[in-house]
PDB file of C-alpha atoms in Angstrom:
ATOM      1  CA  MET H   1      -9.545  51.451 102.457  1.00  0.00           C
ATOM      2  CA  SER H   2     -11.227  50.280 105.623  1.00  0.00           C
ATOM      3  CA  ARG H   3     -14.019  47.725 105.422  1.00  0.00           C
ATOM      4  CA  SER H   4     -17.172  47.835 107.498  1.00  0.00           C
ATOM      5  CA  GLY H   5     -18.159  45.285 110.103  1.00  0.00           C
ATOM      6  CA  ALA H   6     -20.821  44.056 107.705  1.00  0.00           C
ATOM      7  CA  ASP H   7     -18.137  43.518 105.047  1.00  0.00           C
ATOM      8  CA  LEU H   8     -16.158  41.405 107.515  1.00  0.00           C
ATOM      9  CA  ALA H   9     -19.216  39.326 108.347  1.00  0.00           C
ATOM     10  CA  LEU H  10     -19.922  38.801 104.646  1.00  0.00           C
ATOM     11  CA  LEU H  11     -16.303  37.806 103.959  1.00  0.00           C
ATOM     12  CA  LEU H  12     -16.437  35.236 106.751  1.00  0.00           C
ATOM     13  CA  LEU H  13     -19.784  33.952 105.508  1.00  0.00           C
ATOM     14  CA  GLY H  14     -18.394  33.853 101.979  1.00  0.00           C
ATOM     15  CA  GLY H  15     -15.461  31.740 103.158  1.00  0.00           C
ATOM     16  CA  TYR H  16     -17.837  29.349 104.885  1.00  0.00           C
ATOM     17  CA  ARG H  17     -20.150  29.147 101.848  1.00  0.00           C
ATOM     18  CA  THR H  18     -17.223  28.625  99.474  1.00  0.00           C
ATOM     19  CA  LEU H  19     -15.982  25.646 101.497  1.00  0.00           C
ATOM     20  CA  VAL H  20     -19.423  24.153 102.135  1.00  0.00           C
ATOM     21  CA  ASP H  21     -20.605  24.541  98.543  1.00  0.00           C
ATOM     22  CA  ALA H  22     -17.404  22.958  97.225  1.00  0.00           C
ATOM     23  CA  ALA H  23     -17.671  20.098  99.734  1.00  0.00           C
ATOM     24  CA  THR H  24     -21.325  19.504  98.812  1.00  0.00           C
ATOM     25  CA  ALA H  25     -20.444  19.421  95.111  1.00  0.00           C
ATOM     26  CA  GLU H  26     -17.575  16.997  95.723  1.00  0.00           C
ATOM     27  CA  LEU H  27     -19.788  14.747  97.862  1.00  0.00           C
ATOM     28  CA  ALA H  28     -22.255  14.684  94.970  1.00  0.00           C
ATOM     29  CA  ALA H  29     -19.438  13.744  92.588  1.00  0.00           C
ATOM     30  CA  ARG H  30     -18.557  10.881  94.948  1.00  0.00           C
ATOM     31  CA  GLY H  31     -22.109   9.549  94.835  1.00  0.00           C
ATOM     32  CA  TYR H  32     -23.756  11.445  97.701  1.00  0.00           C
ATOM     33  CA  ASP H  33     -25.854  13.789  95.580  1.00  0.00           C
ATOM     34  CA  ASP H  34     -28.701  13.675  98.101  1.00  0.00           C
ATOM     35  CA  PHE H  35     -26.648  14.975 101.034  1.00  0.00           C
ATOM     36  CA  ARG H  36     -26.957  18.551 102.320  1.00  0.00           C
ATOM     37  CA  PRO H  37     -25.076  20.517 105.010  1.00  0.00           C
ATOM     38  CA  VAL H  38     -28.038  20.347 107.401  1.00  0.00           C
ATOM     39  CA  HIS H  39     -27.822  16.554 107.221  1.00  0.00           C
ATOM     40  CA  ASP H  40     -24.271  16.760 108.553  1.00  0.00           C
ATOM     41  CA  PHE H  41     -25.373  18.844 111.544  1.00  0.00           C
ATOM     42  CA  VAL H  42     -28.179  16.422 112.405  1.00  0.00           C
ATOM     43  CA  MET H  43     -26.056  13.304 111.979  1.00  0.00           C
ATOM     44  CA  ARG H  44     -23.295  14.757 114.133  1.00  0.00           C
ATOM     45  CA  ALA H  45     -25.866  15.513 116.836  1.00  0.00           C
ATOM     46  CA  ILE H  46     -27.112  11.917 116.640  1.00  0.00           C
ATOM     47  CA  ALA H  47     -23.565  10.525 116.703  1.00  0.00           C
ATOM     48  CA  ALA H  48     -22.898  12.674 119.786  1.00  0.00           C
ATOM     49  CA  GLY H  49     -25.820  11.083 121.622  1.00  0.00           C
ATOM     50  CA  ALA H  50     -29.015  12.825 120.504  1.00  0.00           C
ATOM     51  CA  ASP H  51     -31.313   9.827 120.124  1.00  0.00           C
ATOM     52  CA  SER H  52     -34.704  11.487 119.605  1.00  0.00           C
ATOM     53  CA  ALA H  53     -36.159  14.246 117.439  1.00  0.00           C
ATOM     54  CA  SER H  54     -36.623  16.396 120.541  1.00  0.00           C
ATOM     55  CA  GLU H  55     -32.961  16.067 121.470  1.00  0.00           C
ATOM     56  CA  VAL H  56     -31.788  16.656 117.891  1.00  0.00           C
ATOM     57  CA  GLY H  57     -33.945  19.791 117.823  1.00  0.00           C
ATOM     58  CA  ARG H  58     -32.422  21.050 121.073  1.00  0.00           C
ATOM     59  CA  ARG H  59     -28.865  20.378 119.932  1.00  0.00           C
ATOM     60  CA  THR H  60     -29.314  21.974 116.512  1.00  0.00           C
ATOM     61  CA  SER H  61     -31.540  24.832 117.716  1.00  0.00           C
ATOM     62  CA  VAL H  62     -34.519  23.923 115.531  1.00  0.00           C
ATOM     63  CA  SER H  63     -38.045  22.837 116.376  1.00  0.00           C
ATOM     64  CA  LYS H  64     -38.822  19.206 117.109  1.00  0.00           C
ATOM     65  CA  GLN H  65     -40.930  19.187 113.940  1.00  0.00           C
ATOM     66  CA  ALA H  66     -38.067  20.474 111.770  1.00  0.00           C
ATOM     67  CA  ALA H  67     -35.711  17.941 113.316  1.00  0.00           C
ATOM     68  CA  ALA H  68     -38.230  15.149 112.729  1.00  0.00           C
ATOM     69  CA  LYS H  69     -38.555  16.086 109.037  1.00  0.00           C
ATOM     70  CA  THR H  70     -34.799  16.016 108.539  1.00  0.00           C
ATOM     71  CA  ILE H  71     -34.497  12.746 110.454  1.00  0.00           C
ATOM     72  CA  ALA H  72     -37.211  11.198 108.255  1.00  0.00           C
ATOM     73  CA  VAL H  73     -35.226  12.179 105.146  1.00  0.00           C
ATOM     74  CA  LEU H  74     -32.037  10.702 106.620  1.00  0.00           C
ATOM     75  CA  VAL H  75     -33.808   7.463 107.534  1.00  0.00           C
ATOM     76  CA  ASP H  76     -35.359   7.257 104.071  1.00  0.00           C
ATOM     77  CA  ARG H  77     -31.940   7.713 102.455  1.00  0.00           C
ATOM     78  CA  GLY H  78     -30.260   5.163 104.729  1.00  0.00           C
ATOM     79  CA  TYR H  79     -27.997   7.538 106.648  1.00  0.00           C
ATOM     80  CA  VAL H  80     -29.819   7.078 109.976  1.00  0.00           C
ATOM     81  CA  SER H  81     -31.723   4.144 111.437  1.00  0.00           C
ATOM     82  CA  THR H  82     -34.270   3.862 114.206  1.00  0.00           C
ATOM     83  CA  GLU H  83     -34.901   1.151 116.751  1.00  0.00           C
ATOM     84  CA  ALA H  84     -37.460   0.732 119.489  1.00  0.00           C
ATOM     85  CA  ASP H  85     -36.363   2.035 122.870  1.00  0.00           C
ATOM     86  CA  PRO H  86     -36.338  -0.939 125.266  1.00  0.00           C
ATOM     87  CA  ALA H  87     -37.398   1.366 128.106  1.00  0.00           C
ATOM     88  CA  ASP H  88     -40.288   3.010 126.187  1.00  0.00           C
ATOM     89  CA  ALA H  89     -41.958   1.196 123.281  1.00  0.00           C
ATOM     90  CA  ARG H  90     -43.491   4.480 122.040  1.00  0.00           C
ATOM     91  CA  ARG H  91     -40.049   5.952 121.470  1.00  0.00           C
ATOM     92  CA  LYS H  92     -37.658   5.301 118.582  1.00  0.00           C
ATOM     93  CA  ARG H  93     -33.937   5.679 119.227  1.00  0.00           C
ATOM     94  CA  LEU H  94     -31.727   7.090 116.464  1.00  0.00           C
ATOM     95  CA  HIS H  95     -28.398   5.784 115.174  1.00  0.00           C
ATOM     96  CA  VAL H  96     -26.093   6.843 112.360  1.00  0.00           C
ATOM     97  CA  THR H  97     -25.704   3.923 109.930  1.00  0.00           C
ATOM     98  CA  GLU H  98     -22.477   2.740 108.304  1.00  0.00           C
ATOM     99  CA  LEU H  99     -23.539   4.656 105.173  1.00  0.00           C
ATOM    100  CA  GLY H 100     -24.017   7.753 107.323  1.00  0.00           C
ATOM    101  CA  LEU H 101     -20.618   7.327 108.958  1.00  0.00           C
ATOM    102  CA  ASP H 102     -19.075   6.888 105.508  1.00  0.00           C
ATOM    103  CA  VAL H 103     -20.521  10.155 104.212  1.00  0.00           C
ATOM    104  CA  LEU H 104     -19.303  11.947 107.357  1.00  0.00           C
ATOM    105  CA  ARG H 105     -15.789  10.537 106.831  1.00  0.00           C
ATOM    106  CA  GLN H 106     -15.887  11.483 103.137  1.00  0.00           C
ATOM    107  CA  GLY H 107     -16.949  15.014 104.091  1.00  0.00           C
ATOM    108  CA  GLU H 108     -14.087  15.363 106.547  1.00  0.00           C
ATOM    109  CA  ALA H 109     -11.606  14.179 103.919  1.00  0.00           C
ATOM    110  CA  ILE H 110     -13.027  16.643 101.397  1.00  0.00           C
ATOM    111  CA  PHE H 111     -12.655  19.538 103.843  1.00  0.00           C
ATOM    112  CA  ASP H 112      -9.019  18.500 104.363  1.00  0.00           C
ATOM    113  CA  GLU H 113      -8.551  18.576 100.578  1.00  0.00           C
ATOM    114  CA  LEU H 114     -10.175  22.014 100.370  1.00  0.00           C
ATOM    115  CA  ARG H 115      -7.915  23.292 103.133  1.00  0.00           C
ATOM    116  CA  GLU H 116      -4.911  22.018 101.165  1.00  0.00           C
ATOM    117  CA  ALA H 117      -6.209  23.853  98.085  1.00  0.00           C
ATOM    118  CA  TRP H 118      -6.484  27.096 100.065  1.00  0.00           C
ATOM    119  CA  GLU H 119      -2.974  26.502 101.353  1.00  0.00           C
ATOM    120  CA  GLY H 120      -1.826  26.161  97.750  1.00  0.00           C
ATOM    121  CA  ARG H 121      -3.455  29.479  96.877  1.00  0.00           C
ATOM    122  CA  ILE H 122      -2.194  31.638  99.755  1.00  0.00           C
ATOM    123  CA  GLY H 123       0.648  29.567 101.222  1.00  0.00           C
ATOM    124  CA  ALA H 124       1.022  27.521 104.386  1.00  0.00           C
ATOM    125  CA  THR H 125       2.226  30.473 106.464  1.00  0.00           C
ATOM    126  CA  GLU H 126      -0.664  32.744 105.471  1.00  0.00           C
ATOM    127  CA  LEU H 127      -3.282  30.047 106.044  1.00  0.00           C
ATOM    128  CA  ALA H 128      -1.809  29.202 109.451  1.00  0.00           C
ATOM    129  CA  LEU H 129      -1.865  32.920 110.305  1.00  0.00           C
ATOM    130  CA  LEU H 130      -5.509  33.199 109.183  1.00  0.00           C
ATOM    131  CA  GLU H 131      -6.439  30.224 111.356  1.00  0.00           C
ATOM    132  CA  GLU H 132      -4.492  31.666 114.278  1.00  0.00           C
ATOM    133  CA  ARG H 133      -6.221  35.049 113.969  1.00  0.00           C
ATOM    134  CA  LEU H 134      -9.673  33.466 113.702  1.00  0.00           C
ATOM    135  CA  THR H 135      -8.877  31.364 116.777  1.00  0.00           C
ATOM    136  CA  THR H 136      -7.934  34.531 118.634  1.00  0.00           C
ATOM    137  CA  LEU H 137     -11.247  36.136 117.664  1.00  0.00           C
ATOM    138  CA  VAL H 138     -13.645  33.221 118.196  1.00  0.00           C
ATOM    139  CA  GLY H 139     -11.766  30.954 120.612  1.00  0.00           C
ATOM    140  CA  ASP H 140     -10.008  27.678 119.984  1.00  0.00           C
ATOM    141  CA  GLY H 141     -13.048  25.485 120.613  1.00  0.00           C
ATOM    142  CA  ALA H 142     -14.623  24.494 117.338  1.00  0.00           C
ATOM    143  CA  VAL H 143     -18.174  25.617 116.745  1.00  0.00           C
ATOM    144  CA  ARG H 144     -20.355  22.663 117.606  1.00  0.00           C
ATOM    145  CA  PRO H 145     -23.488  22.607 115.468  1.00  0.00           C
ATOM    146  CA  ASP H 146     -24.947  20.080 117.896  1.00  0.00           C
ATOM    147  CA  ALA H 147     -24.579  22.461 120.852  1.00  0.00           C
ATOM    148  CA  PRO H 148     -27.344  25.059 121.159  1.00  0.00           C
ATOM    149  CA  GLY H 149     -26.505  28.603 122.067  1.00  0.00           C
ATOM    150  CA  TRP H 150     -22.834  28.512 121.123  1.00  0.00           C
ATOM    151  CA  VAL H 151     -21.466  31.999 121.542  1.00  0.00           C
ATOM    152  CA  ALA H 152     -17.902  33.180 121.275  1.00  0.00           C
ATOM    153  CA  LYS H 153     -16.654  33.968 124.771  1.00  0.00           C
ATOM    154  CA  ASP H 154     -14.903  37.227 124.023  1.00  0.00           C
ATOM    155  CA  VAL H 155     -15.554  38.930 120.725  1.00  0.00           C
ATOM    156  CA  GLY H 156     -15.036  42.462 121.956  1.00  0.00           C
TER     157      GLY H 156
END
């Protein structure tokens, strides 16, 4: 039985949600019960050089206001800090704190563990083949949530 294109999209989304939901639950079990996937995207943008709400918004494709709200939550929870910009006293520069870097490292380790679990379920060869096929379809550059307008180069 052939599946529709919508079925394929939902399977891919389901794979993403399965991994992200499991990682979020495991982060909570490790003491980061206040951390959400959107926080990861914003902190990675900041770590990559986005040092203002405007720049975070551009890199994550959200409004400056939405970025500012998420940044405020991250500052409040200790994952991000602000400091006055020496060149412009009106501006606050953003930095990921040690706590923020720790949660990012924990998240990466959890995703490695989840990948190992999938490998245990379908085998190393099948998982490598799945990754190879997805790379063929979407390219071998990882999706960068801090890069606006990411589009697969050749999906047709």
